[in-house]
Amino acid sequence: MNSTENRPRPLQLLAPARDLATAREAIIHGADAVYIGAEEFGARSRAGNSIDEIKALVEFAIPYNARVYVTLNTIIYDNELDRARQLVVKLYQAGVDALIVQDMALLEMDLPPIALHASTQCDTRDAAKAALLRDLGFSQIVIARETSLMEIAEIAEAARPAKIEAFVHGALCVSYSGDCQASWVATGRSANRGECAQMCRLPYDLINGEGKEAGHQRHYLSLRDLNRIDSLGAMADAGVSSFKIEGRLKDVAYVKNVVAAYRMALDQVIEANPERYCRASRGVTTLTFKPDVNKAFNRQFTDYFLKSQKPDAPQANHATPKSLGEPVGKVVA
């Protein structure tokens, strides 16, 4: 048996960052790693950052042993391949720990020795796909949000020694693994190029087979937000090593609150199982507020398919795609 198998497995809290300031706050409030967009080729076109900003983030993260991942997770056109390769070289020189990628063209480029993580758009929902991505050289694999705990365990076993990364909080895409073509077909804006028009958040009329209106201006495709804060232990037991919060377009207040809440929850898992798990970064998080995910933007919550492939709880909010806030009372008269 390998001696490393007896050591506690690091559990990583991975936070989103739209810019340098947000990334710093994420680390201060407990993130073990952050993922951020570069100048281009990130699946959030409005969340780009310069090489100098990313280098400054790396330098900030080093004392905490926190990791910096950069998203190069769009489809790359043929005439952009050389530009993408040059960007990878610059990111490597800046000290970035890994790239989150979708386009397999990167595997055939002459790249510096930088770690590659398979993006959620790679659609990893079974053991065979995970094993393939590991064999191709990916050291961390983002699994589909739609996978159950049982499927996660099968994927984690097949992917070893590659690590498993899974979403735990934030907005959900109604399409499998976020591979949506509706925006491109309807508007010419491609979600796979970071320009999703969010067709799923719009209201629609529902027409039945007889051509009659069965529903008027309802948000039938608008999913609730993911919330798995009570399932981190079960996810760790299934083999997840990196717990990912969605939200590279969210403001700094949202990131601070949600990261702090998940830091506390993940620490409880680690403290209850010190022989099995440990924290992935170092340092002590001191809070000046009481974190509460219910106070952050949300469309009501769901844990999606985590417990079952046929969940009983609602997964969509047909009334509105906006945040509802917390109930404060009930009108009686």
CSV table of C-alpha atoms in Angstrom, one decimal:
chain,number,residue,atom,x,y,z
A,1,MET,CA,0.0,0.0,0.0
A,2,ASN,CA,1.2,3.5,-0.9
A,3,SER,CA,2.1,5.5,2.3
A,4,THR,CA,0.2,8.5,0.9
A,5,GLU,CA,-3.1,6.5,1.2
A,6,ASN,CA,-2.8,6.7,5.0
A,7,ARG,CA,-2.5,10.4,5.1
A,8,PRO,CA,-5.5,12.7,5.5
A,9,ARG,CA,-6.9,13.8,2.1
A,10,PRO,CA,-6.9,17.6,1.6
A,11,LEU,CA,-10.4,19.1,1.0
A,12,GLN,CA,-10.3,22.2,-1.1
A,13,LEU,CA,-12.9,25.0,-1.0
A,14,LEU,CA,-12.8,26.6,-4.5
A,15,ALA,CA,-14.2,30.1,-4.9
A,16,PRO,CA,-15.1,32.2,-7.9
A,17,ALA,CA,-13.6,35.6,-8.6
A,18,ARG,CA,-14.6,38.2,-11.2
A,19,ASP,CA,-11.5,40.3,-10.4
A,20,LEU,CA,-8.4,40.6,-8.2
A,21,ALA,CA,-10.2,42.3,-5.3
A,22,THR,CA,-12.9,39.6,-5.1
A,23,ALA,CA,-10.2,36.9,-5.3
A,24,ARG,CA,-8.3,38.3,-2.4
A,25,GLU,CA,-11.5,38.5,-0.3
A,26,ALA,CA,-12.3,35.0,-1.2
A,27,ILE,CA,-9.0,33.8,0.2
A,28,ILE,CA,-9.2,36.0,3.3
A,29,HIS,CA,-12.7,34.5,4.0
A,30,GLY,CA,-11.6,30.9,3.8
A,31,ALA,CA,-11.1,29.8,0.2
A,32,ASP,CA,-8.3,27.3,-0.4
A,33,ALA,CA,-8.3,28.1,-4.1
A,34,VAL,CA,-9.9,30.6,-6.5
A,35,TYR,CA,-10.8,30.4,-10.2
A,36,ILE,CA,-10.6,33.5,-12.3
A,37,GLY,CA,-10.8,34.5,-16.0
A,38,ALA,CA,-7.8,35.8,-18.0
A,39,GLU,CA,-7.9,38.3,-20.9
A,40,GLU,CA,-9.9,36.0,-23.1
A,41,PHE,CA,-11.1,32.4,-23.7
A,42,GLY,CA,-13.0,32.3,-20.4
A,43,ALA,CA,-16.6,31.3,-20.3
A,44,ARG,CA,-17.6,34.6,-18.7
A,45,SER,CA,-16.7,37.3,-21.3
A,46,ARG,CA,-17.4,40.1,-18.7
A,47,ALA,CA,-15.0,38.7,-16.1
A,48,GLY,CA,-11.6,39.0,-17.7
A,49,ASN,CA,-8.4,40.0,-16.0
A,50,SER,CA,-4.9,41.0,-17.1
A,51,ILE,CA,-1.8,38.9,-16.7
A,52,ASP,CA,-0.4,41.5,-14.2
A,53,GLU,CA,-3.6,41.2,-12.1
A,54,ILE,CA,-3.4,37.4,-12.1
A,55,LYS,CA,0.3,37.6,-11.2
A,56,ALA,CA,-0.5,39.9,-8.3
A,57,LEU,CA,-3.2,37.4,-7.2
A,58,VAL,CA,-0.7,34.5,-7.3
A,59,GLU,CA,1.7,36.5,-5.1
A,60,PHE,CA,-1.1,37.2,-2.6
A,61,ALA,CA,-2.1,33.6,-2.5
A,62,ILE,CA,1.3,32.0,-1.9
A,63,PRO,CA,1.7,32.7,1.8
A,64,TYR,CA,-1.7,31.0,2.4
A,65,ASN,CA,-0.8,28.0,0.2
A,66,ALA,CA,-3.9,28.9,-1.7
A,67,ARG,CA,-4.2,27.9,-5.4
A,68,VAL,CA,-5.0,30.0,-8.4
A,69,TYR,CA,-6.8,28.4,-11.3
A,70,VAL,CA,-7.5,30.3,-14.6
A,71,THR,CA,-10.5,29.5,-16.8
A,72,LEU,CA,-9.6,28.9,-20.5
A,73,ASN,CA,-12.9,27.0,-20.9
A,74,THR,CA,-14.4,28.3,-24.1
A,75,ILE,CA,-14.3,26.5,-27.5
A,76,ILE,CA,-11.2,27.9,-29.3
A,77,TYR,CA,-11.4,28.6,-33.1
A,78,ASP,CA,-8.6,27.4,-35.4
A,79,ASN,CA,-7.4,31.0,-36.0
A,80,GLU,CA,-7.1,31.5,-32.2
A,81,LEU,CA,-5.0,28.5,-31.3
A,82,ASP,CA,-1.6,30.3,-31.4
A,83,ARG,CA,-3.0,33.2,-29.4
A,84,ALA,CA,-4.4,30.7,-26.8
A,85,ARG,CA,-1.0,29.0,-26.6
A,86,GLN,CA,0.8,32.3,-26.0
A,87,LEU,CA,-1.7,33.1,-23.2
A,88,VAL,CA,-1.0,29.8,-21.5
A,89,VAL,CA,2.7,30.5,-21.6
A,90,LYS,CA,2.1,33.9,-19.9
A,91,LEU,CA,-0.1,32.4,-17.3
A,92,TYR,CA,2.5,29.7,-16.5
A,93,GLN,CA,5.1,32.4,-16.2
A,94,ALA,CA,2.8,34.3,-13.8
A,95,GLY,CA,2.7,31.3,-11.5
A,96,VAL,CA,-0.8,30.0,-12.1
A,97,ASP,CA,-1.4,26.6,-10.6
A,98,ALA,CA,-3.7,25.2,-13.2
A,99,LEU,CA,-6.0,25.9,-16.2
A,100,ILE,CA,-9.6,24.8,-16.4
A,101,VAL,CA,-10.2,23.9,-20.0
A,102,GLN,CA,-12.8,22.5,-22.3
A,103,ASP,CA,-11.2,22.5,-25.8
A,104,MET,CA,-9.0,19.4,-26.3
A,105,ALA,CA,-6.9,21.2,-28.8
A,106,LEU,CA,-4.9,22.4,-25.8
A,107,LEU,CA,-3.7,18.8,-25.3
A,108,GLU,CA,-1.9,18.9,-28.7
A,109,MET,CA,-0.2,22.2,-28.1
A,110,ASP,CA,3.4,22.6,-27.1
A,111,LEU,CA,2.6,23.9,-23.6
A,112,PRO,CA,4.7,24.5,-20.5
A,113,PRO,CA,4.2,22.0,-17.7
A,114,ILE,CA,1.1,23.5,-16.2
A,115,ALA,CA,-1.7,21.4,-14.7
A,116,LEU,CA,-4.9,21.0,-16.7
A,117,HIS,CA,-8.3,20.6,-15.2
A,118,ALA,CA,-11.2,19.3,-17.2
A,119,SER,CA,-14.1,21.8,-17.2
A,120,THR,CA,-17.7,20.9,-16.5
A,121,GLN,CA,-18.4,21.4,-20.2
A,122,CYS,CA,-16.4,18.2,-20.8
A,123,ASP,CA,-19.5,16.5,-19.5
A,124,THR,CA,-18.0,14.0,-17.1
A,125,ARG,CA,-21.0,12.0,-15.8
A,126,ASP,CA,-19.6,8.4,-15.8
A,127,ALA,CA,-16.6,6.4,-14.8
A,128,ALA,CA,-15.4,5.7,-18.4
A,129,LYS,CA,-15.2,9.4,-19.2
A,130,ALA,CA,-13.4,10.2,-16.0
A,131,ALA,CA,-10.8,7.5,-16.7
A,132,LEU,CA,-10.3,8.8,-20.3
A,133,LEU,CA,-9.7,12.3,-19.1
A,134,ARG,CA,-7.2,11.1,-16.5
A,135,ASP,CA,-5.4,9.1,-19.2
A,136,LEU,CA,-5.3,12.2,-21.4
A,137,GLY,CA,-3.4,14.0,-18.6
A,138,PHE,CA,-6.0,15.9,-16.6
A,139,SER,CA,-5.1,16.1,-12.9
A,140,GLN,CA,-8.5,17.3,-11.7
A,141,ILE,CA,-11.9,16.7,-13.2
A,142,VAL,CA,-15.0,18.8,-12.8
A,143,ILE,CA,-17.9,16.4,-12.8
A,144,ALA,CA,-21.4,17.2,-14.1
A,145,ARG,CA,-23.7,18.9,-11.7
A,146,GLU,CA,-26.3,16.2,-12.4
A,147,THR,CA,-24.4,13.3,-10.9
A,148,SER,CA,-25.7,11.5,-7.8
A,149,LEU,CA,-23.6,10.5,-4.8
A,150,MET,CA,-23.5,6.9,-6.1
A,151,GLU,CA,-22.3,8.1,-9.5
A,152,ILE,CA,-19.7,10.4,-7.9
A,153,ALA,CA,-18.2,7.5,-6.0
A,154,GLU,CA,-17.9,5.4,-9.2
A,155,ILE,CA,-16.3,8.4,-11.0
A,156,ALA,CA,-13.9,9.1,-8.2
A,157,GLU,CA,-12.7,5.5,-8.1
A,158,ALA,CA,-12.2,5.3,-11.8
A,159,ALA,CA,-10.4,8.7,-12.0
A,160,ARG,CA,-7.7,8.0,-9.5
A,161,PRO,CA,-5.2,9.6,-9.0
A,162,ALA,CA,-6.9,12.5,-10.6
A,163,LYS,CA,-8.9,14.6,-8.2
A,164,ILE,CA,-12.7,15.2,-8.4
A,165,GLU,CA,-14.1,18.7,-8.3
A,166,ALA,CA,-17.8,19.2,-7.8
A,167,PHE,CA,-20.1,22.2,-7.7
A,168,VAL,CA,-21.8,22.8,-4.3
A,169,HIS,CA,-23.4,26.2,-4.6
A,170,GLY,CA,-24.7,28.8,-7.0
A,171,ALA,CA,-26.6,29.1,-10.3
A,172,LEU,CA,-27.6,26.0,-12.3
A,173,CYS,CA,-27.8,25.7,-16.0
A,174,VAL,CA,-30.9,23.9,-17.3
A,175,SER,CA,-28.8,22.1,-19.9
A,176,TYR,CA,-26.7,19.0,-19.1
A,177,SER,CA,-23.2,20.0,-18.0
A,178,GLY,CA,-23.9,23.5,-19.0
A,179,ASP,CA,-23.6,22.6,-22.7
A,180,CYS,CA,-26.4,24.9,-23.9
A,181,GLN,CA,-27.0,25.7,-27.6
A,182,ALA,CA,-30.2,27.7,-27.2
A,183,SER,CA,-28.5,31.1,-26.9
A,184,TRP,CA,-26.4,30.5,-30.1
A,185,VAL,CA,-29.5,29.3,-32.1
A,186,ALA,CA,-31.7,32.1,-31.0
A,187,THR,CA,-29.4,35.1,-30.7
A,188,GLY,CA,-26.0,34.2,-32.2
A,189,ARG,CA,-24.4,34.5,-28.8
A,190,SER,CA,-22.7,31.3,-27.8
A,191,ALA,CA,-22.6,30.1,-24.2
A,192,ASN,CA,-19.5,28.1,-25.2
A,193,ARG,CA,-17.8,31.5,-26.0
A,194,GLY,CA,-18.8,33.1,-22.7
A,195,GLU,CA,-21.8,35.1,-24.1
A,196,CYS,CA,-24.8,33.2,-22.9
A,197,ALA,CA,-28.1,35.1,-23.4
A,198,GLN,CA,-29.7,33.2,-20.5
A,199,MET,CA,-32.7,32.0,-22.5
A,200,CYS,CA,-33.6,29.8,-19.5
A,201,ARG,CA,-34.4,32.8,-17.3
A,202,LEU,CA,-37.0,34.2,-19.7
A,203,PRO,CA,-40.8,33.8,-19.4
A,204,TYR,CA,-42.6,31.5,-21.9
A,205,ASP,CA,-46.1,30.5,-22.8
A,206,LEU,CA,-46.8,26.7,-22.6
A,207,ILE,CA,-48.9,25.4,-25.5
A,208,ASN,CA,-50.4,21.9,-25.3
A,209,GLY,CA,-50.7,19.3,-28.1
A,210,GLU,CA,-54.0,20.8,-29.1
A,211,GLY,CA,-52.5,24.2,-29.6
A,212,LYS,CA,-54.2,25.7,-26.5
A,213,GLU,CA,-52.3,27.8,-24.0
A,214,ALA,CA,-51.7,25.7,-20.8
A,215,GLY,CA,-49.6,28.3,-19.0
A,216,HIS,CA,-48.9,32.0,-19.5
A,217,GLN,CA,-45.6,33.8,-19.1
A,218,ARG,CA,-44.0,31.4,-16.6
A,219,HIS,CA,-40.3,30.8,-16.1
A,220,TYR,CA,-40.5,27.1,-16.9
A,221,LEU,CA,-36.7,26.7,-17.6
A,222,SER,CA,-35.4,28.7,-14.6
A,223,LEU,CA,-33.8,26.4,-12.2
A,224,ARG,CA,-33.3,27.1,-8.5
A,225,ASP,CA,-29.8,27.7,-7.1
A,226,LEU,CA,-27.6,24.9,-5.9
A,227,ASN,CA,-27.1,24.5,-2.2
A,228,ARG,CA,-25.2,21.5,-0.8
A,229,ILE,CA,-23.9,23.0,2.4
A,230,ASP,CA,-25.4,20.1,4.4
A,231,SER,CA,-24.0,17.4,2.2
A,232,LEU,CA,-20.2,18.2,2.2
A,233,GLY,CA,-19.4,15.2,4.4
A,234,ALA,CA,-21.3,12.8,2.1
A,235,MET,CA,-19.6,14.3,-1.0
A,236,ALA,CA,-16.2,14.0,0.6
A,237,ASP,CA,-16.9,10.4,1.5
A,238,ALA,CA,-17.9,9.8,-2.1
A,239,GLY,CA,-14.5,11.0,-3.3
A,240,VAL,CA,-14.9,14.8,-3.9
A,241,SER,CA,-11.7,16.7,-3.1
A,242,SER,CA,-12.6,20.2,-4.4
A,243,PHE,CA,-15.9,21.8,-3.5
A,244,LYS,CA,-16.7,24.5,-6.1
A,245,ILE,CA,-18.9,27.6,-5.6
A,246,GLU,CA,-20.3,29.0,-8.8
A,247,GLY,CA,-20.4,32.8,-9.5
A,248,ARG,CA,-17.7,34.5,-11.4
A,249,LEU,CA,-20.1,37.4,-12.1
A,250,LYS,CA,-21.2,37.7,-8.5
A,251,ASP,CA,-20.2,40.7,-6.4
A,252,VAL,CA,-17.7,40.6,-3.6
A,253,ALA,CA,-20.3,40.7,-0.8
A,254,TYR,CA,-21.9,37.5,-2.2
A,255,VAL,CA,-18.5,35.7,-2.5
A,256,LYS,CA,-17.4,36.7,1.0
A,257,ASN,CA,-20.7,35.5,2.6
A,258,VAL,CA,-21.0,32.2,0.7
A,259,VAL,CA,-17.3,31.3,1.0
A,260,ALA,CA,-17.3,32.0,4.8
A,261,ALA,CA,-20.4,29.8,5.2
A,262,TYR,CA,-18.9,26.9,3.3
A,263,ARG,CA,-15.6,27.4,5.1
A,264,MET,CA,-17.3,26.8,8.5
A,265,ALA,CA,-19.2,23.8,7.2
A,266,LEU,CA,-16.2,22.2,5.6
A,267,ASP,CA,-14.1,22.8,8.7
A,268,GLN,CA,-16.7,20.9,10.7
A,269,VAL,CA,-16.3,17.9,8.3
A,270,ILE,CA,-12.5,18.0,8.7
A,271,GLU,CA,-12.6,18.4,12.5
A,272,ALA,CA,-15.0,15.4,12.8
A,273,ASN,CA,-12.7,13.3,10.6
A,274,PRO,CA,-9.1,14.4,11.2
A,275,GLU,CA,-7.6,11.0,10.3
A,276,ARG,CA,-9.3,11.2,6.9
A,277,TYR,CA,-9.4,14.8,5.8
A,278,CYS,CA,-7.4,18.0,6.2
A,279,ARG,CA,-7.6,21.6,5.0
A,280,ALA,CA,-5.9,22.3,1.6
A,281,SER,CA,-4.5,25.7,2.5
A,282,ARG,CA,-3.1,27.3,5.7
A,283,GLY,CA,-4.1,30.2,7.9
A,284,VAL,CA,-6.9,31.1,10.2
A,285,THR,CA,-10.1,32.7,9.0
A,286,THR,CA,-11.5,35.4,11.3
A,287,LEU,CA,-15.0,36.7,10.5
A,288,THR,CA,-16.6,40.0,11.5
A,289,PHE,CA,-20.1,38.8,10.5
A,290,LYS,CA,-22.3,35.7,10.7
A,291,PRO,CA,-22.3,34.1,7.3
A,292,ASP,CA,-25.7,32.9,6.0
A,293,VAL,CA,-26.3,31.7,2.4
A,294,ASN,CA,-30.0,32.5,2.7
A,295,LYS,CA,-29.1,36.2,2.8
A,296,ALA,CA,-27.2,35.9,-0.5
A,297,PHE,CA,-28.8,36.1,-3.9
A,298,ASN,CA,-30.7,32.9,-4.6
A,299,ARG,CA,-33.7,31.7,-6.6
A,300,GLN,CA,-34.6,29.4,-3.7
A,301,PHE,CA,-32.5,26.3,-3.3
A,302,THR,CA,-32.1,22.7,-4.5
A,303,ASP,CA,-29.5,20.0,-4.0
A,304,TYR,CA,-30.4,18.9,-7.6
A,305,PHE,CA,-29.8,15.2,-8.3
A,306,LEU,CA,-27.3,14.6,-5.5
A,307,LYS,CA,-29.4,12.2,-3.4
A,308,SER,CA,-31.4,10.6,-6.2
A,309,GLN,CA,-31.9,10.7,-9.9
A,310,LYS,CA,-35.6,11.2,-9.2
A,311,PRO,CA,-35.6,14.0,-6.6
A,312,ASP,CA,-38.8,14.8,-4.8
A,313,ALA,CA,-38.1,18.4,-4.0
A,314,PRO,CA,-38.7,21.2,-6.7
A,315,GLN,CA,-35.8,22.0,-8.9
A,316,ALA,CA,-37.2,25.0,-10.7
A,317,ASN,CA,-38.8,28.3,-9.7
A,318,HIS,CA,-41.4,29.0,-12.3
A,319,ALA,CA,-42.5,32.3,-10.7
A,320,THR,CA,-39.4,34.4,-11.1
A,321,PRO,CA,-35.7,34.1,-12.1
A,322,LYS,CA,-34.8,36.8,-9.5
A,323,SER,CA,-33.7,36.5,-5.9
A,324,LEU,CA,-36.7,36.3,-3.6
A,325,GLY,CA,-35.0,37.2,-0.3
A,326,GLU,CA,-36.0,35.9,3.1
A,327,PRO,CA,-39.6,35.8,4.3
A,328,VAL,CA,-40.2,38.4,7.0
A,329,GLY,CA,-43.9,38.0,7.6
A,330,LYS,CA,-47.3,37.1,6.2
A,331,VAL,CA,-50.0,39.5,5.1
A,332,VAL,CA,-53.1,38.7,7.1
A,333,ALA,CA,-55.2,41.7,6.2
